[in-house]
Short mmCIF file of C-alpha atoms in Angstrom, two decimals:
data_model
loop_
_atom_site.label_atom_id
_atom_site.label_comp_id
_atom_site.label_asym_id
_atom_site.label_seq_id
_atom_site.Cartn_x
_atom_site.Cartn_y
_atom_site.Cartn_z
CA MET A 18 0.22 -0.03 -0.11
CA LYS A 19 1.13 3.47 -0.85
CA GLN A 20 -0.53 7.01 0.36
CA GLU A 21 0.88 10.23 -0.57
CA ILE A 22 0.31 13.70 0.93
CA ARG A 23 1.36 16.80 -0.42
CA THR A 24 1.71 20.16 1.83
CA ILE A 25 3.67 23.21 1.39
CA ALA A 26 5.01 25.10 4.00
CA GLY A 27 7.86 27.99 4.88
CA GLY A 28 9.03 27.70 1.33
CA TRP A 29 9.28 24.09 1.32
CA LEU A 30 7.78 21.54 -0.56
CA VAL A 31 7.29 18.28 1.60
CA ALA A 32 5.46 15.10 -0.06
CA ALA A 33 5.05 11.76 2.09
CA ALA A 34 4.94 8.55 0.59
CA LEU A 35 4.56 5.38 2.75
CA GLY A 36 5.04 2.11 0.98
CA ALA A 37 4.83 -1.48 2.61
CA THR A 38 6.99 -4.36 2.17
CA PRO A 39 5.96 -6.05 -1.60
CA ALA A 40 4.21 -9.39 -1.86
CA TRP A 41 7.02 -11.82 -0.95
CA ALA A 42 6.63 -11.31 2.93
CA ASN A 43 3.75 -13.50 4.29
CA GLN A 44 2.06 -10.99 6.40
CA PRO A 45 3.35 -7.61 5.42
CA PRO A 46 2.62 -4.71 7.39
CA VAL A 47 -0.04 -1.90 6.21
CA VAL A 48 0.36 1.80 6.50
CA SER A 49 -2.09 4.05 6.09
CA ASN A 50 -3.06 7.68 6.96
CA VAL A 51 0.20 9.52 6.02
CA THR A 52 0.56 13.15 6.41
CA ALA A 53 3.56 15.29 6.66
CA SER A 54 3.81 19.25 7.68
CA GLN A 55 6.38 21.58 8.19
CA ARG A 56 6.45 23.35 11.54
CA PRO A 57 5.73 27.33 11.20
CA ASP A 58 8.27 28.32 13.80
CA ALA A 59 11.89 28.90 13.11
CA SER A 60 12.69 25.01 13.37
CA LYS A 61 11.56 24.05 9.98
CA LEU A 62 11.12 20.26 11.31
CA VAL A 63 8.79 18.31 9.51
CA ASP A 64 6.29 16.31 11.12
CA VAL A 65 5.43 12.71 9.41
CA TYR A 66 2.56 10.81 11.30
CA TYR A 67 0.88 7.49 9.68
CA ASN A 68 -0.98 4.42 11.31
CA LEU A 69 1.21 1.18 11.06
CA ALA A 70 -0.42 -2.34 11.21
CA ASP A 71 0.69 -5.59 10.89
CA ALA A 72 -1.96 -8.88 11.10
CA ASP A 73 1.47 -10.75 12.76
CA GLY A 74 1.56 -8.06 15.48
CA ASP A 75 5.42 -7.83 14.53
CA ALA A 76 7.67 -4.74 15.17
CA CYS A 77 8.82 -3.57 12.13
CA PHE A 78 11.67 -1.48 10.47
CA ILE A 79 11.11 1.89 9.19
CA SER A 80 13.12 3.64 6.81
CA VAL A 81 13.53 7.31 5.17
CA VAL A 82 14.77 8.29 1.97
CA GLY A 83 14.37 11.62 0.24
CA SER A 84 13.88 12.68 -3.79
CA TRP A 85 14.95 15.93 -5.25
CA ASP A 86 13.58 14.87 -8.83
CA GLY A 87 10.15 14.47 -7.76
CA GLY A 88 10.38 10.59 -7.16
CA GLN A 89 12.31 9.81 -10.53
CA THR A 90 15.53 9.23 -8.60
CA TRP A 91 16.03 8.26 -4.40
CA GLY A 92 19.32 9.09 -2.94
CA VAL A 93 18.74 11.83 -0.30
CA LEU A 94 19.97 10.44 2.82
CA MET A 95 17.83 11.73 5.69
CA PRO A 96 19.72 11.27 9.15
CA GLY A 97 18.45 13.62 11.10
CA VAL A 98 15.02 11.70 11.67
CA SER A 99 13.51 10.39 14.53
CA GLY A 100 10.79 9.05 16.71
CA ASP A 101 8.92 6.15 15.17
CA VAL A 102 11.69 5.22 13.04
CA GLY A 103 14.33 2.64 12.60
CA ALA A 104 14.19 -1.14 14.19
CA GLY A 105 11.51 -2.11 16.41
CA VAL A 106 8.22 0.12 15.89
CA ALA A 107 5.37 -1.67 16.91
CA PRO A 108 2.21 -1.20 15.02
CA GLY A 109 -0.20 1.44 16.28
CA ILE A 110 -2.06 4.72 15.45
CA GLY A 111 -0.61 7.85 15.22
CA LYS A 112 2.94 6.74 14.76
CA HIS A 113 5.51 10.19 14.71
CA ILE A 114 8.32 10.88 12.74
CA VAL A 115 10.53 13.97 13.45
CA TRP A 116 12.89 15.42 10.59
CA ASN A 117 15.16 17.88 10.76
CA CYS A 118 15.45 18.66 7.39
CA PRO A 119 17.45 21.72 7.98
CA ALA A 120 20.06 20.03 9.29
CA ASP A 121 20.33 17.20 6.44
CA LEU A 122 20.05 20.02 3.71
CA PRO A 123 21.27 23.16 5.31
CA GLY A 124 20.46 26.03 3.17
CA TRP A 125 17.81 23.84 0.84
CA SER A 126 14.73 25.71 -0.28
CA GLY A 127 13.61 23.88 -3.49
CA SER A 128 10.94 20.78 -3.32
CA LEU A 129 11.87 17.45 -1.24
CA LYS A 130 10.02 13.94 -1.58
CA ALA A 131 10.25 11.67 1.46
CA ARG A 132 9.45 8.03 0.94
CA VAL A 133 9.21 6.46 4.48
CA TYR A 134 9.47 2.60 4.14
CA ALA A 135 8.16 -0.06 6.54
CA THR A 136 9.33 -3.94 6.64
CA ASP A 137 8.66 -6.43 9.28
CA ASN A 138 10.95 -8.57 10.88
CA GLN A 139 9.97 -11.98 10.12
CA GLY A 140 12.54 -14.61 8.46
CA ALA A 141 14.69 -13.45 6.34
CA SER A 142 13.94 -9.64 6.35
CA MET A 143 14.60 -7.55 3.43
CA VAL A 144 14.77 -3.33 2.89
CA PRO A 145 14.45 -1.85 -0.31
CA VAL A 146 17.24 0.17 -2.16
CA PRO A 147 15.35 2.69 -4.19
CA ALA A 148 16.24 2.87 -8.04
CA GLY A 149 18.81 5.90 -8.74
CA GLN A 150 22.67 6.67 -10.07
CA TYR A 151 25.56 6.98 -8.22
CA ASP A 152 29.34 7.09 -8.96
CA MET A 153 30.73 3.87 -8.30
CA GLY A 154 34.35 3.12 -7.72
CA ASP A 155 37.06 4.84 -5.11
CA HIS A 156 36.79 8.10 -4.02
CA HIS A 157 39.02 8.39 -1.47
CA ASP A 158 41.90 5.69 -1.56
CA ALA A 159 42.62 5.44 -5.30
CA GLN A 160 42.56 1.55 -5.26
CA GLY A 161 43.76 0.88 -8.89
CA GLU A 162 41.40 -1.76 -9.38
CA ALA A 163 38.12 0.42 -8.01
CA LEU A 164 38.83 3.03 -10.91
CA PRO A 165 37.89 4.69 -12.98
CA VAL A 166 34.97 6.01 -10.92
CA HIS A 167 32.16 6.38 -13.20
CA THR A 168 28.47 6.43 -13.09
CA VAL A 169 26.27 3.77 -12.87
CA TYR A 170 21.77 3.38 -12.70
CA ILE A 171 20.45 0.62 -10.55
CA ASP A 172 17.15 -0.18 -10.81
CA ALA A 173 15.43 -0.69 -7.26
CA PHE A 174 15.68 -3.83 -5.59
CA LEU A 175 15.53 -5.43 -1.94
CA ILE A 176 18.73 -6.48 -0.08
CA ASP A 177 19.02 -8.73 3.35
CA ARG A 178 19.65 -6.58 6.13
CA CYS A 179 22.04 -8.83 7.33
CA GLU A 180 24.11 -11.49 6.03
CA VAL A 181 22.43 -14.67 5.56
CA THR A 182 22.58 -16.93 9.10
CA ASN A 183 23.39 -20.33 9.98
CA GLN A 184 19.44 -21.23 10.61
CA GLN A 185 18.35 -19.58 7.41
CA TYR A 186 20.88 -21.90 5.28
CA LEU A 187 20.42 -24.78 7.43
CA GLU A 188 16.21 -24.27 6.61
CA GLY A 189 17.49 -24.32 2.91
CA LEU A 190 19.69 -27.37 3.22
CA ASN A 191 17.26 -29.67 5.01
CA TYR A 192 14.55 -28.43 1.87
CA ALA A 193 17.00 -28.99 -0.64
CA TYR A 194 17.89 -32.68 0.53
CA GLN A 195 14.31 -33.51 1.11
CA GLN A 196 14.21 -32.37 -2.65
CA GLY A 197 16.96 -34.64 -3.61
CA LEU A 198 19.15 -31.76 -4.54
CA VAL A 199 22.28 -32.45 -2.28
CA TYR A 200 23.89 -35.18 -0.72
CA VAL A 201 26.81 -35.80 1.85
CA SER A 202 29.85 -37.74 1.11
CA THR A 203 32.78 -37.30 3.72
CA GLY A 204 31.21 -34.39 5.52
CA LEU A 205 30.74 -32.23 1.87
CA VAL A 206 27.35 -31.08 0.91
CA LYS A 207 27.30 -31.65 -2.79
CA GLY A 208 24.86 -30.53 -5.33
CA THR A 209 23.03 -33.61 -7.15
CA GLY A 210 24.09 -33.75 -10.50
CA ASN A 211 27.15 -31.55 -10.91
CA ASP A 212 28.90 -32.65 -7.75
CA LEU A 213 30.02 -29.22 -6.90
CA VAL A 214 30.76 -28.91 -3.04
CA TYR A 215 28.32 -26.00 -1.74
CA CYS A 216 29.67 -26.15 1.89
CA ASP A 217 31.24 -27.94 4.84
CA THR A 218 29.65 -29.74 7.85
CA THR A 219 31.25 -30.03 11.06
CA THR A 220 33.09 -33.06 9.96
CA SER A 221 34.70 -31.66 6.86
CA SER A 222 35.73 -28.81 8.56
CA SER A 223 36.02 -27.63 12.19
CA TYR A 224 34.74 -24.00 11.12
CA SER A 225 31.41 -25.30 9.66
CA ARG A 226 28.46 -25.02 12.09
CA ILE A 227 26.43 -27.08 10.06
CA THR A 228 25.79 -30.74 11.43
CA TRP A 229 25.10 -34.23 9.54
CA ASN A 230 23.41 -37.09 11.29
CA GLY A 231 22.72 -38.91 8.12
CA SER A 232 19.50 -38.17 7.41
CA THR A 233 19.19 -34.10 8.87
CA PHE A 234 21.26 -31.46 8.79
CA GLY A 235 21.33 -29.23 12.08
CA LEU A 236 23.23 -26.62 13.94
CA THR A 237 26.26 -26.14 16.78
CA ALA A 238 24.18 -24.62 19.42
CA GLY A 239 24.55 -21.02 20.03
CA LYS A 240 25.69 -20.10 16.30
CA GLU A 241 21.97 -19.83 14.82
CA ASN A 242 21.68 -16.55 14.34
CA HIS A 243 25.62 -16.19 13.10
CA PRO A 244 26.55 -15.74 9.49
CA MET A 245 26.99 -19.16 7.39
CA VAL A 246 30.38 -19.38 6.43
CA GLN A 247 32.69 -22.27 4.77
CA VAL A 248 30.28 -21.62 1.77
CA SER A 249 31.30 -21.69 -1.74
CA TRP A 250 29.81 -19.26 -4.49
CA TYR A 251 28.09 -22.32 -5.88
CA GLY A 252 26.62 -23.04 -2.50
CA ALA A 253 25.36 -19.29 -1.79
CA ALA A 254 23.88 -19.13 -5.58
CA ALA A 255 22.15 -22.86 -4.75
CA TYR A 256 20.75 -21.54 -1.39
CA ALA A 257 18.89 -18.71 -3.65
CA ASN A 258 17.15 -21.27 -5.36
CA TRP A 259 16.34 -22.79 -2.82
CA ARG A 260 14.88 -19.98 -0.78
CA SER A 261 13.15 -19.34 -4.01
CA ALA A 262 11.65 -22.48 -4.14
CA MET A 263 10.16 -22.46 -0.75
CA GLN A 264 8.40 -19.43 -1.48
CA GLY A 265 6.73 -20.22 -4.84
CA ARG A 266 9.15 -18.20 -6.63
CA THR A 267 11.13 -19.09 -9.96
CA PRO A 268 14.90 -19.81 -9.32
CA SER A 269 17.40 -17.41 -10.65
CA TYR A 270 20.17 -19.79 -11.37
CA ASP A 271 20.75 -22.93 -13.91
CA THR A 272 22.76 -25.19 -11.61
CA THR A 273 24.85 -26.40 -14.50
CA THR A 274 25.51 -23.31 -16.48
CA TRP A 275 25.26 -20.97 -13.13
CA ALA A 276 24.05 -18.85 -15.54
CA CYS A 277 21.92 -16.35 -13.91
CA ASN A 278 17.92 -15.42 -15.04
CA PHE A 279 17.87 -11.57 -14.04
CA ALA A 280 14.12 -11.60 -15.27
CA ALA A 281 13.02 -14.82 -12.75
CA ASN A 282 11.63 -13.53 -9.72
CA GLY A 283 13.63 -15.42 -7.28
CA TYR A 284 16.26 -14.61 -5.07
CA ARG A 285 19.91 -14.21 -6.32
CA LEU A 286 23.45 -12.82 -5.52
CA PRO A 287 23.67 -8.98 -5.49
CA THR A 288 25.59 -7.69 -8.69
CA GLU A 289 28.72 -5.88 -7.56
CA ALA A 290 27.15 -2.55 -8.74
CA GLU A 291 23.80 -2.87 -6.47
CA TRP A 292 26.17 -4.29 -3.40
CA GLU A 293 28.21 -0.87 -3.68
CA LYS A 294 24.69 0.98 -3.91
CA ALA A 295 23.64 -0.78 -0.78
CA ALA A 296 26.91 -0.37 1.36
CA ARG A 297 26.94 3.32 0.48
CA GLY A 298 23.27 3.83 2.20
CA GLY A 299 22.40 6.88 -0.14
CA HIS A 300 25.29 8.89 0.96
CA TYR A 301 27.01 11.33 -1.70
CA SER A 302 28.30 14.67 -2.08
CA PRO A 303 30.67 13.81 -0.44
CA TYR A 304 30.84 9.84 -0.89
CA TRP A 305 32.04 8.45 2.56
CA ARG A 306 34.74 5.81 2.52
CA TYR A 307 32.75 3.54 4.99
CA PRO A 308 29.21 2.56 4.95
CA SER A 309 28.50 4.30 7.98
CA GLY A 310 31.14 7.44 7.93
CA ASP A 311 34.37 8.62 6.75
CA SER A 312 35.84 6.83 9.94
CA ILE A 313 35.38 3.22 11.22
CA ALA A 314 35.60 2.40 15.34
CA SER A 315 35.85 -0.83 16.69
CA ASN A 316 32.37 -0.92 18.44
CA ILE A 317 31.01 -0.68 15.00
CA ALA A 318 32.29 -3.42 12.99
CA ASN A 319 33.76 -6.89 13.32
CA TYR A 320 37.01 -6.71 11.45
CA GLY A 321 40.71 -8.32 12.62
CA GLY A 322 42.02 -6.84 16.10
CA SER A 323 38.40 -5.08 16.69
CA GLY A 324 38.29 -6.69 20.27
CA ASP A 325 34.63 -7.60 20.05
CA PRO A 326 32.93 -9.67 22.55
CA TYR A 327 33.29 -12.66 20.21
CA GLU A 328 37.05 -12.47 19.84
CA CYS A 329 38.24 -14.73 22.16
CA GLY A 330 38.33 -18.39 22.65
CA THR A 331 39.02 -20.28 19.42
CA TYR A 332 37.32 -19.67 16.25
CA LEU A 333 35.27 -19.00 14.55
CA PHE A 334 35.09 -14.80 15.55
CA THR A 335 31.79 -13.95 13.71
CA THR A 336 29.28 -11.71 15.51
CA PRO A 337 25.83 -12.54 15.43
CA ALA A 338 23.62 -10.70 12.38
CA GLY A 339 22.58 -7.51 13.38
CA PHE A 340 25.08 -7.17 16.57
CA TYR A 341 26.08 -3.43 16.21
CA THR A 342 22.45 -1.50 17.08
CA GLY A 343 23.96 0.75 19.18
CA GLN A 344 22.29 -1.18 22.39
CA LEU A 345 24.08 -3.01 25.20
CA GLN A 346 24.57 -6.32 24.03
CA GLN A 347 24.35 -8.85 26.64
CA LYS A 348 26.06 -12.20 26.68
CA ALA A 349 24.13 -15.22 24.74
CA ASP A 350 26.98 -17.42 23.45
CA PHE A 351 28.15 -19.64 26.08
CA SER A 352 30.73 -20.97 23.97
CA TRP A 353 32.90 -18.29 24.36
CA PRO A 354 34.14 -18.55 27.92
CA CYS A 355 36.50 -15.42 28.15
CA ALA A 356 33.83 -12.67 27.02
CA PRO A 357 32.33 -9.79 29.03
CA THR A 358 28.83 -10.80 30.16
CA SER A 359 27.90 -7.33 28.33
CA TYR A 360 29.39 -5.07 25.18
CA GLN A 361 28.35 -1.67 24.28
CA THR A 362 27.88 -1.44 20.62
CA ALA A 363 28.15 1.48 18.32
CA ASN A 364 25.24 1.91 15.74
CA GLY A 365 26.85 0.06 12.45
CA MET A 366 23.40 0.36 10.41
CA ASN A 367 23.85 2.35 7.26
CA GLY A 368 21.51 5.00 5.90
CA TRP A 369 19.31 1.96 3.91
CA GLY A 370 19.30 0.33 6.95
CA LEU A 371 21.76 -2.67 6.93
CA TYR A 372 24.01 -4.30 8.87
CA ASP A 373 27.55 -5.77 8.42
CA MET A 374 28.18 -4.04 5.12
CA ALA A 375 31.53 -3.42 6.37
CA GLY A 376 33.04 -6.50 8.07
CA ASN A 377 32.39 -9.95 9.59
CA VAL A 378 32.48 -12.29 6.55
CA TRP A 379 33.16 -11.30 3.03
CA GLU A 380 30.24 -11.21 0.91
CA TRP A 381 29.91 -13.24 -2.62
CA CYS A 382 28.56 -11.13 -5.25
CA ASN A 383 26.83 -12.71 -8.46
CA ASP A 384 29.62 -10.96 -11.01
CA TRP A 385 33.04 -12.95 -12.69
CA TYR A 386 35.37 -10.53 -11.41
CA SER A 387 38.27 -8.51 -13.75
CA SER A 388 40.62 -5.87 -12.52
CA THR A 389 39.42 -3.96 -15.43
CA TYR A 390 36.23 -3.93 -15.65
CA TYR A 391 35.33 -0.32 -14.52
CA SER A 392 36.88 0.81 -17.79
CA SER A 393 34.09 -0.66 -19.76
CA SER A 394 31.38 -1.18 -17.42
CA PRO A 395 27.83 0.06 -18.83
CA TYR A 396 25.80 2.70 -17.21
CA SER A 397 22.66 1.05 -16.98
CA ASN A 398 22.56 -2.04 -14.36
CA PRO A 399 25.43 -3.43 -14.95
CA THR A 400 26.05 -7.17 -14.08
CA GLY A 401 30.06 -7.62 -14.49
CA PRO A 402 31.88 -9.33 -17.19
CA THR A 403 30.43 -12.43 -19.22
CA ASN A 404 33.23 -14.70 -18.09
CA GLY A 405 36.22 -15.41 -15.89
CA THR A 406 37.92 -17.66 -13.54
CA SER A 407 37.02 -15.78 -9.97
CA ARG A 408 34.04 -14.29 -8.62
CA VAL A 409 33.77 -10.91 -6.76
CA GLU A 410 33.56 -10.58 -2.90
CA ARG A 411 32.95 -7.44 -0.76
CA SER A 412 32.89 -6.08 2.94
CA SER A 413 35.90 -7.87 4.23
CA SER A 414 35.78 -9.93 7.17
CA TRP A 415 36.28 -10.31 11.37
CA THR A 416 39.89 -11.62 9.83
CA GLY A 417 40.56 -8.53 7.30
CA ALA A 418 42.21 -5.11 7.97
CA VAL A 419 40.69 -1.97 8.32
CA THR A 420 41.65 -1.28 4.52
CA GLY A 421 39.34 -3.55 3.24
CA LEU A 422 35.96 -1.80 4.94
CA THR A 423 35.61 0.64 2.62
CA CYS A 424 32.50 0.87 0.35
CA ALA A 425 34.56 0.63 -2.60
CA TYR A 426 37.30 -1.81 -1.80
CA ARG A 427 37.22 -5.00 -4.04
CA SER A 428 38.30 -8.56 -3.83
CA SER A 429 37.69 -12.13 -5.65
CA ASP A 430 37.76 -15.83 -5.07
CA ALA A 431 37.70 -18.55 -7.17
CA PRO A 432 33.74 -19.74 -7.09
CA ALA A 433 34.56 -23.32 -5.56
CA VAL A 434 36.96 -21.96 -2.61
CA ARG A 435 35.13 -22.14 0.64
CA TYR A 436 36.68 -20.10 3.73
CA ARG A 437 35.77 -19.16 7.52
CA SER A 438 34.92 -15.67 6.76
CA TYR A 439 33.36 -16.39 3.22
CA GLY A 440 29.64 -15.76 3.64
CA PHE A 441 26.41 -13.77 1.87
CA ARG A 442 23.55 -11.97 1.40
CA LEU A 443 20.70 -11.75 -1.17
CA VAL A 444 18.84 -9.76 -3.55
CA LEU A 445 15.13 -9.75 -4.89
CA ASP A 446 14.13 -7.42 -7.39
CA SER A 447 11.90 -5.00 -6.72
CA GLU A 448 8.24 -5.33 -7.03
#
């Protein structure tokens, strides 16, 4: 559902549009009675009111993004919002957001359209990234493989708020096994018909958190909400197909050729250009070095030596999905005996509402990798080279240096490689 109301006040044209989650959610939230008005005093604050309903009673995630061209493109970051916005917003009447538009856009006197998105927190929660262009590449550190900086246009899409977790992958594995799509050999999970290794179990790797008892996959206790690792690019793409099939969608990948059908309505790995746009969170002019700003702090992202409370005992040192919320986190994983009982995080969420776009695990992207691709990249929805020997990875990880945490940093590996710091998240084309 989408409702739009426009009001003119104090030289500003303010438009509010509130959208619910798309049809892929089982019981999506519904928003209604949206109003936006600017206060007549010198503050020029904008009050946005809306009603939020959810049949499941779920708390919702509310995000806001702006457009300066009437909604043709969306890319104006609006961090100066407070009230019923962000995570944990309960359904109810008269929800209230206050936007400090003069702080976000000092000196602005034109028109602006603000769109407020609502998504619920069930299952594999995704957030929308609106259509628009951005300047892709390294604006700060002149990494040769991330140059030249070039403008690309990306259609709207949905992306996982967090990296795919062990629990989510487990559900896909058990579905795939029941459907005869995978088998297990010496602890390795392989694809039926292609014999490619998708992921490890605890039998084949001490870094895996997936268990196998001969008939059912399970998990190491306490690691349900940690990101899935020891997964190859093939295993990530195969999971996209499983998740699609479980929700009645058309799978995107041919598991013989591994070509991606971008016209299918199923899940897929993000293109490298989609991943970078998502990581940047809508911020530009100037472009930030990291997803959350021009500097990085040890309590905002999980990287090598960051000192998070999971960085003790034996590997793995991943943090749970969505760990860096700005809240005081309580000890939940009792397998880390040397950790403190609580840890104060900073807010690592970026402008689109995404977590761990810097650090925790390297994330597989759909594209083949080429160090010179940026010199010939098309403007509209680039999908990478047509072939290659390695696939793109982004984000860096709990083992990585700070230099790899930037929005533009590129890495790659052979698609068959599985590693303790390799994971992924998925996207859907916007509906």
